[in-house]
Amino acid sequence: MLEIAVIYLVAAFVAVPVAKRLGLGSVLGYLLAGILIGPNLLGLVGDQTSVMHFAEFGVVMMLFLVGLELQPARLWKLRHSIIGLGGLQVLATTAIIFALCFYIFTFAWQTALAIGLMLALSSTAIVLQTLTEKGWIKQDAGQNAFSVLLFQDIAVIPILALLPILAFQDLSSVASSSNSLIAHLPVYAQVTISLAVIAAIILAGKYISSPLFRYIAETRLREIFTIAALLLVISIALIMEKIGLSPALGTFLAGVVLAESEFRHELEVDIEPFKGLLLGLFFITVGASIDFPLLLDKITIVTFAVVALIAIKALVLYVLAHFFNMKGSQKILFTLALAQGGEFAFVLLSLTSDLLITSPEQTKLITLIVAISMLCAPLLLIIYEKSLARDSSTVPDFDSTKEIEATKNVIIAGYGRFGQIIGRLLTAQGYHLSILDHSPSQIDLLRRFGSKVFYGDAARQDLLEAAGAKEAEMLVIAVDEPDKTLDIIKLAQKHYPHLKIIARAIDRRHAYQIMQLGVTNFKRETFDSAVNLGIEALVLLGNEQAESDRAGKLFTEHDLESMNILAHKWGDDKSYGVAVKQRTEDLKQVLQNDKIEQNKLNTCHNKIK
């Protein structure tokens, strides 16, 4: 057993960093690691079905953590996309696959329906992990994909209930072999017990969990809190499994209930490492389960089936994305994210095999198709990411020069959180502004609130001139891209030397670059707020307000002086490092001398009194 553990860990240790470095993502790294150590390549591990069932608990933990991120109010806002978008996706995909299997491949209708239902589901593990890793989960496509996955997880419950009805054997043997403790009861009793358990989980999470975790926290033993967190997740999963419901759904529900708990972050921190480890193990087992001899024997059928599955799901998802008003790249992301089979298909396949709904050969073939489609899922998202990067390099469709309103006062380039503050102050003082911003989403937002902002790149001479650069007094550069700021400065200095230029510096390095271009009127975007907060910190630590203000003023003056001195040394690491150390020591001396001087003045003042 320890040998297998070492093999899994070494495979992940080698494959995942390489995959990440190549831009393939961690999920594909785990899948490739599984293929590498599987029985059909290096043969380091054999049949890993039992390990896969254990590793599926990583999906359960992941949904618990997802639930912790969703307050009930936010979940309620997603109800339309969960039920509408998710429900339509499952129904439409099932219907198309059922029709293909029944009418073209002439499978029995029970088999066709079972295959349609299991292939309609997508991979919660791969999709959520990849979207989170890429930072897309908060986007419109990410939220809608999550809604669909949540509906699919819920749909597993009625699917599990439906499959025995489709069985080609005596249902009494099904009930006796079921893990559910209530499978032998009438349907109304099963529903009543299930609802009662769900209600108990909600009530316990709302009224019992906080006092319990507070009691545990008072022990100040971190490992006890970790044990309690694991016990919570495992217990809920076990209870849900014993009444025939989805463990993942139960833990997700518990997570939602605990989302407003004061111990939410502690639970998240404690569960996260176990989730990551088990999910990685799950992906490795999926890779190891790919049956290469069967793949080579049925290469044509498998290739056609995988392509058809991805194409059917993509078609359904794209049409739904259109009807649910997803825009542009979000529509593509939503489509590609969910166009694969899912891990719940393995669970359902084991049941359909036991019930004789699918033959052993069909079971092996569908397992292979689902596994390969899951292997393709990260690749589809990589293609999307690359195409997105390529599209972003094309020239945007900016407002025409005729649409941009010129000004004789001030041009502002960049109207985000920084530029808006400057703009509001100048407008309040009666200055007319011409505002350019190159972010379409920011333009849409500002225009909805009535701001007159033009979509344009101030680094383009024609657009800057259309904004009034020939006659304007000042150019305010408030964009958040350092290189773009430098380009605009060079353009303005070359073609409109009369313009007074003030600029936003992102950091110290950027400030040096601006100074080297001869611009002296600039502000580092966080410097003043950080100094002011530092002054407040001194006051809260017991220093007098006047003393703190003076320290802040001296610090600012010394820093500006340092900027002018160090700018000439920027680029020479050795001399710059020496100069920084010297200026740091000088600052300490300046503040210390000022403190001594102030103490002397206070002493003299007291003597005079």
PDB file of C-alpha atoms in Angstrom, residues 323-482:
ATOM      1  CA  PHE A 323     -31.020  32.193 -25.184  1.00  0.00           C
ATOM      2  CA  PHE A 324     -29.742  33.125 -21.722  1.00  0.00           C
ATOM      3  CA  ASN A 325     -28.042  36.237 -23.169  1.00  0.00           C
ATOM      4  CA  MET A 326     -24.406  35.367 -22.557  1.00  0.00           C
ATOM      5  CA  LYS A 327     -22.112  37.593 -24.583  1.00  0.00           C
ATOM      6  CA  GLY A 328     -19.160  36.927 -26.868  1.00  0.00           C
ATOM      7  CA  SER A 329     -16.292  35.084 -25.226  1.00  0.00           C
ATOM      8  CA  GLN A 330     -18.433  34.186 -22.191  1.00  0.00           C
ATOM      9  CA  LYS A 331     -20.694  32.139 -24.463  1.00  0.00           C
ATOM     10  CA  ILE A 332     -17.672  30.219 -25.810  1.00  0.00           C
ATOM     11  CA  LEU A 333     -16.196  29.691 -22.335  1.00  0.00           C
ATOM     12  CA  PHE A 334     -19.510  28.352 -21.000  1.00  0.00           C
ATOM     13  CA  THR A 335     -19.816  25.997 -23.992  1.00  0.00           C
ATOM     14  CA  LEU A 336     -16.302  24.562 -23.818  1.00  0.00           C
ATOM     15  CA  ALA A 337     -16.227  24.306 -20.018  1.00  0.00           C
ATOM     16  CA  LEU A 338     -19.096  21.798 -19.839  1.00  0.00           C
ATOM     17  CA  ALA A 339     -18.633  19.841 -23.097  1.00  0.00           C
ATOM     18  CA  GLN A 340     -17.360  16.606 -21.522  1.00  0.00           C
ATOM     19  CA  GLY A 341     -18.526  13.580 -19.564  1.00  0.00           C
ATOM     20  CA  GLY A 342     -18.413  13.608 -15.775  1.00  0.00           C
ATOM     21  CA  GLU A 343     -17.283  11.548 -12.814  1.00  0.00           C
ATOM     22  CA  PHE A 344     -20.879  10.722 -11.848  1.00  0.00           C
ATOM     23  CA  ALA A 345     -21.074   8.682 -15.060  1.00  0.00           C
ATOM     24  CA  PHE A 346     -18.677   6.172 -13.442  1.00  0.00           C
ATOM     25  CA  VAL A 347     -20.994   5.893 -10.435  1.00  0.00           C
ATOM     26  CA  LEU A 348     -24.062   5.432 -12.633  1.00  0.00           C
ATOM     27  CA  LEU A 349     -22.253   2.946 -14.901  1.00  0.00           C
ATOM     28  CA  SER A 350     -21.483   0.648 -11.984  1.00  0.00           C
ATOM     29  CA  LEU A 351     -25.205   0.626 -11.152  1.00  0.00           C
ATOM     30  CA  THR A 352     -26.387   0.145 -14.760  1.00  0.00           C
ATOM     31  CA  SER A 353     -23.946  -2.765 -15.060  1.00  0.00           C
ATOM     32  CA  ASP A 354     -25.306  -4.402 -11.908  1.00  0.00           C
ATOM     33  CA  LEU A 355     -28.858  -3.891 -13.163  1.00  0.00           C
ATOM     34  CA  LEU A 356     -27.943  -5.343 -16.604  1.00  0.00           C
ATOM     35  CA  ILE A 357     -29.099  -2.110 -18.276  1.00  0.00           C
ATOM     36  CA  THR A 358     -25.700  -1.917 -19.990  1.00  0.00           C
ATOM     37  CA  SER A 359     -23.681  -4.948 -21.066  1.00  0.00           C
ATOM     38  CA  PRO A 360     -20.079  -5.422 -19.835  1.00  0.00           C
ATOM     39  CA  GLU A 361     -18.762  -4.363 -23.257  1.00  0.00           C
ATOM     40  CA  GLN A 362     -20.985  -1.263 -23.318  1.00  0.00           C
ATOM     41  CA  THR A 363     -19.905  -0.385 -19.774  1.00  0.00           C
ATOM     42  CA  LYS A 364     -16.188  -0.585 -20.685  1.00  0.00           C
ATOM     43  CA  LEU A 365     -16.715   1.414 -23.863  1.00  0.00           C
ATOM     44  CA  ILE A 366     -18.719   4.200 -22.172  1.00  0.00           C
ATOM     45  CA  THR A 367     -16.166   4.358 -19.327  1.00  0.00           C
ATOM     46  CA  LEU A 368     -13.422   4.867 -21.937  1.00  0.00           C
ATOM     47  CA  ILE A 369     -15.435   7.511 -23.824  1.00  0.00           C
ATOM     48  CA  VAL A 370     -16.163   9.472 -20.639  1.00  0.00           C
ATOM     49  CA  ALA A 371     -12.533   9.252 -19.443  1.00  0.00           C
ATOM     50  CA  ILE A 372     -11.136  10.498 -22.764  1.00  0.00           C
ATOM     51  CA  SER A 373     -13.699  13.319 -22.938  1.00  0.00           C
ATOM     52  CA  MET A 374     -12.602  14.357 -19.443  1.00  0.00           C
ATOM     53  CA  LEU A 375      -8.995  14.286 -20.667  1.00  0.00           C
ATOM     54  CA  CYS A 376     -10.022  16.603 -23.524  1.00  0.00           C
ATOM     55  CA  ALA A 377     -11.768  19.091 -21.190  1.00  0.00           C
ATOM     56  CA  PRO A 378      -8.640  20.974 -20.018  1.00  0.00           C
ATOM     57  CA  LEU A 379      -7.360  20.991 -23.613  1.00  0.00           C
ATOM     58  CA  LEU A 380     -10.546  22.713 -24.821  1.00  0.00           C
ATOM     59  CA  LEU A 381     -10.108  25.421 -22.175  1.00  0.00           C
ATOM     60  CA  ILE A 382      -6.448  25.852 -23.113  1.00  0.00           C
ATOM     61  CA  ILE A 383      -7.528  26.389 -26.739  1.00  0.00           C
ATOM     62  CA  TYR A 384     -10.068  28.943 -25.516  1.00  0.00           C
ATOM     63  CA  GLU A 385      -7.399  30.735 -23.447  1.00  0.00           C
ATOM     64  CA  LYS A 386      -4.978  30.882 -26.378  1.00  0.00           C
ATOM     65  CA  SER A 387      -7.663  32.164 -28.752  1.00  0.00           C
ATOM     66  CA  LEU A 388      -8.662  34.782 -26.177  1.00  0.00           C
ATOM     67  CA  ALA A 389      -5.050  35.984 -25.941  1.00  0.00           C
ATOM     68  CA  ARG A 390      -4.831  36.120 -29.750  1.00  0.00           C
ATOM     69  CA  ASP A 391      -8.090  38.042 -30.062  1.00  0.00           C
ATOM     70  CA  SER A 392      -7.011  40.553 -27.427  1.00  0.00           C
ATOM     71  CA  SER A 393      -3.993  41.433 -29.592  1.00  0.00           C
ATOM     72  CA  THR A 394      -6.208  42.577 -32.474  1.00  0.00           C
ATOM     73  CA  VAL A 395      -7.145  46.231 -32.871  1.00  0.00           C
ATOM     74  CA  PRO A 396     -10.363  47.007 -30.966  1.00  0.00           C
ATOM     75  CA  ASP A 397     -13.242  48.852 -32.574  1.00  0.00           C
ATOM     76  CA  PHE A 398     -12.739  52.203 -30.816  1.00  0.00           C
ATOM     77  CA  ASP A 399     -15.096  55.172 -31.163  1.00  0.00           C
ATOM     78  CA  SER A 400     -14.418  57.081 -34.376  1.00  0.00           C
ATOM     79  CA  THR A 401     -12.557  60.397 -34.208  1.00  0.00           C
ATOM     80  CA  LYS A 402     -15.795  62.179 -35.209  1.00  0.00           C
ATOM     81  CA  GLU A 403     -17.627  60.768 -32.161  1.00  0.00           C
ATOM     82  CA  ILE A 404     -15.014  61.906 -29.622  1.00  0.00           C
ATOM     83  CA  GLU A 405     -15.736  65.325 -28.129  1.00  0.00           C
ATOM     84  CA  ALA A 406     -12.716  67.633 -28.021  1.00  0.00           C
ATOM     85  CA  THR A 407     -11.829  69.865 -25.060  1.00  0.00           C
ATOM     86  CA  LYS A 408      -9.733  72.979 -24.550  1.00  0.00           C
ATOM     87  CA  ASN A 409      -9.159  72.211 -20.881  1.00  0.00           C
ATOM     88  CA  VAL A 410      -8.197  68.704 -19.735  1.00  0.00           C
ATOM     89  CA  ILE A 411      -7.914  65.286 -21.393  1.00  0.00           C
ATOM     90  CA  ILE A 412      -8.055  62.277 -19.050  1.00  0.00           C
ATOM     91  CA  ALA A 413      -6.664  58.978 -20.335  1.00  0.00           C
ATOM     92  CA  GLY A 414      -7.998  56.133 -18.190  1.00  0.00           C
ATOM     93  CA  TYR A 415     -11.148  56.530 -16.133  1.00  0.00           C
ATOM     94  CA  GLY A 416     -11.018  53.770 -13.546  1.00  0.00           C
ATOM     95  CA  ARG A 417     -10.877  54.212  -9.766  1.00  0.00           C
ATOM     96  CA  PHE A 418      -7.866  56.580 -10.030  1.00  0.00           C
ATOM     97  CA  GLY A 419      -8.945  58.704 -12.992  1.00  0.00           C
ATOM     98  CA  GLN A 420     -12.507  59.137 -11.699  1.00  0.00           C
ATOM     99  CA  ILE A 421     -11.333  60.886  -8.522  1.00  0.00           C
ATOM    100  CA  ILE A 422      -9.299  63.400 -10.536  1.00  0.00           C
ATOM    101  CA  GLY A 423     -12.159  63.833 -12.994  1.00  0.00           C
ATOM    102  CA  ARG A 424     -14.760  64.507 -10.306  1.00  0.00           C
ATOM    103  CA  LEU A 425     -12.543  67.141  -8.659  1.00  0.00           C
ATOM    104  CA  LEU A 426     -11.785  68.961 -11.919  1.00  0.00           C
ATOM    105  CA  THR A 427     -15.428  68.838 -13.054  1.00  0.00           C
ATOM    106  CA  ALA A 428     -16.559  70.261  -9.725  1.00  0.00           C
ATOM    107  CA  GLN A 429     -14.162  73.171 -10.311  1.00  0.00           C
ATOM    108  CA  GLY A 430     -15.743  73.904 -13.692  1.00  0.00           C
ATOM    109  CA  TYR A 431     -13.201  72.383 -16.085  1.00  0.00           C
ATOM    110  CA  HIS A 432     -14.410  70.693 -19.266  1.00  0.00           C
ATOM    111  CA  LEU A 433     -13.034  67.187 -19.728  1.00  0.00           C
ATOM    112  CA  SER A 434     -12.567  64.832 -22.651  1.00  0.00           C
ATOM    113  CA  ILE A 435     -12.250  61.315 -21.240  1.00  0.00           C
ATOM    114  CA  LEU A 436     -10.765  58.300 -23.047  1.00  0.00           C
ATOM    115  CA  ASP A 437     -10.740  54.731 -21.729  1.00  0.00           C
ATOM    116  CA  HIS A 438      -9.784  51.530 -23.570  1.00  0.00           C
ATOM    117  CA  SER A 439     -11.759  49.045 -21.427  1.00  0.00           C
ATOM    118  CA  PRO A 440     -15.131  48.128 -23.022  1.00  0.00           C
ATOM    119  CA  SER A 441     -16.591  46.876 -19.710  1.00  0.00           C
ATOM    120  CA  GLN A 442     -15.554  50.072 -17.912  1.00  0.00           C
ATOM    121  CA  ILE A 443     -17.068  52.197 -20.707  1.00  0.00           C
ATOM    122  CA  ASP A 444     -20.383  50.296 -20.469  1.00  0.00           C
ATOM    123  CA  LEU A 445     -20.474  50.712 -16.690  1.00  0.00           C
ATOM    124  CA  LEU A 446     -19.684  54.429 -16.758  1.00  0.00           C
ATOM    125  CA  ARG A 447     -22.193  55.154 -19.529  1.00  0.00           C
ATOM    126  CA  ARG A 448     -24.921  53.366 -17.570  1.00  0.00           C
ATOM    127  CA  PHE A 449     -24.322  55.886 -14.790  1.00  0.00           C
ATOM    128  CA  GLY A 450     -24.513  58.818 -17.216  1.00  0.00           C
ATOM    129  CA  SER A 451     -20.780  59.590 -17.558  1.00  0.00           C
ATOM    130  CA  LYS A 452     -19.625  60.925 -20.922  1.00  0.00           C
ATOM    131  CA  VAL A 453     -16.669  58.655 -21.661  1.00  0.00           C
ATOM    132  CA  PHE A 454     -15.260  57.723 -25.067  1.00  0.00           C
ATOM    133  CA  TYR A 455     -13.903  54.318 -26.064  1.00  0.00           C
ATOM    134  CA  GLY A 456     -10.399  54.990 -27.257  1.00  0.00           C
ATOM    135  CA  ASP A 457      -6.694  54.365 -26.722  1.00  0.00           C
ATOM    136  CA  ALA A 458      -4.861  57.593 -25.853  1.00  0.00           C
ATOM    137  CA  ALA A 459      -1.632  56.023 -27.177  1.00  0.00           C
ATOM    138  CA  ARG A 460      -3.088  56.483 -30.681  1.00  0.00           C
ATOM    139  CA  GLN A 461      -2.351  59.938 -32.075  1.00  0.00           C
ATOM    140  CA  ASP A 462      -5.577  60.264 -34.070  1.00  0.00           C
ATOM    141  CA  LEU A 463      -7.758  59.555 -31.012  1.00  0.00           C
ATOM    142  CA  LEU A 464      -5.698  61.788 -28.700  1.00  0.00           C
ATOM    143  CA  GLU A 465      -5.916  64.593 -31.232  1.00  0.00           C
ATOM    144  CA  ALA A 466      -9.673  64.063 -31.601  1.00  0.00           C
ATOM    145  CA  ALA A 467      -9.938  64.572 -27.830  1.00  0.00           C
ATOM    146  CA  GLY A 468      -8.431  68.049 -28.265  1.00  0.00           C
ATOM    147  CA  ALA A 469      -4.709  67.511 -27.744  1.00  0.00           C
ATOM    148  CA  LYS A 470      -3.794  70.452 -30.035  1.00  0.00           C
ATOM    149  CA  GLU A 471      -5.650  73.012 -27.901  1.00  0.00           C
ATOM    150  CA  ALA A 472      -6.047  71.384 -24.464  1.00  0.00           C
ATOM    151  CA  GLU A 473      -4.043  72.686 -21.492  1.00  0.00           C
ATOM    152  CA  MET A 474      -3.397  69.418 -19.680  1.00  0.00           C
ATOM    153  CA  LEU A 475      -3.206  65.664 -20.184  1.00  0.00           C
ATOM    154  CA  VAL A 476      -3.939  63.457 -17.165  1.00  0.00           C
ATOM    155  CA  ILE A 477      -2.629  59.899 -17.673  1.00  0.00           C
ATOM    156  CA  ALA A 478      -4.445  57.583 -15.250  1.00  0.00           C
ATOM    157  CA  VAL A 479      -4.280  54.228 -17.062  1.00  0.00           C
ATOM    158  CA  ASP A 480      -3.310  51.147 -15.035  1.00  0.00           C
ATOM    159  CA  GLU A 481      -0.770  49.750 -17.538  1.00  0.00           C
ATOM    160  CA  PRO A 482       2.800  51.035 -16.990  1.00  0.00           C
TER     161      PRO A 482
END
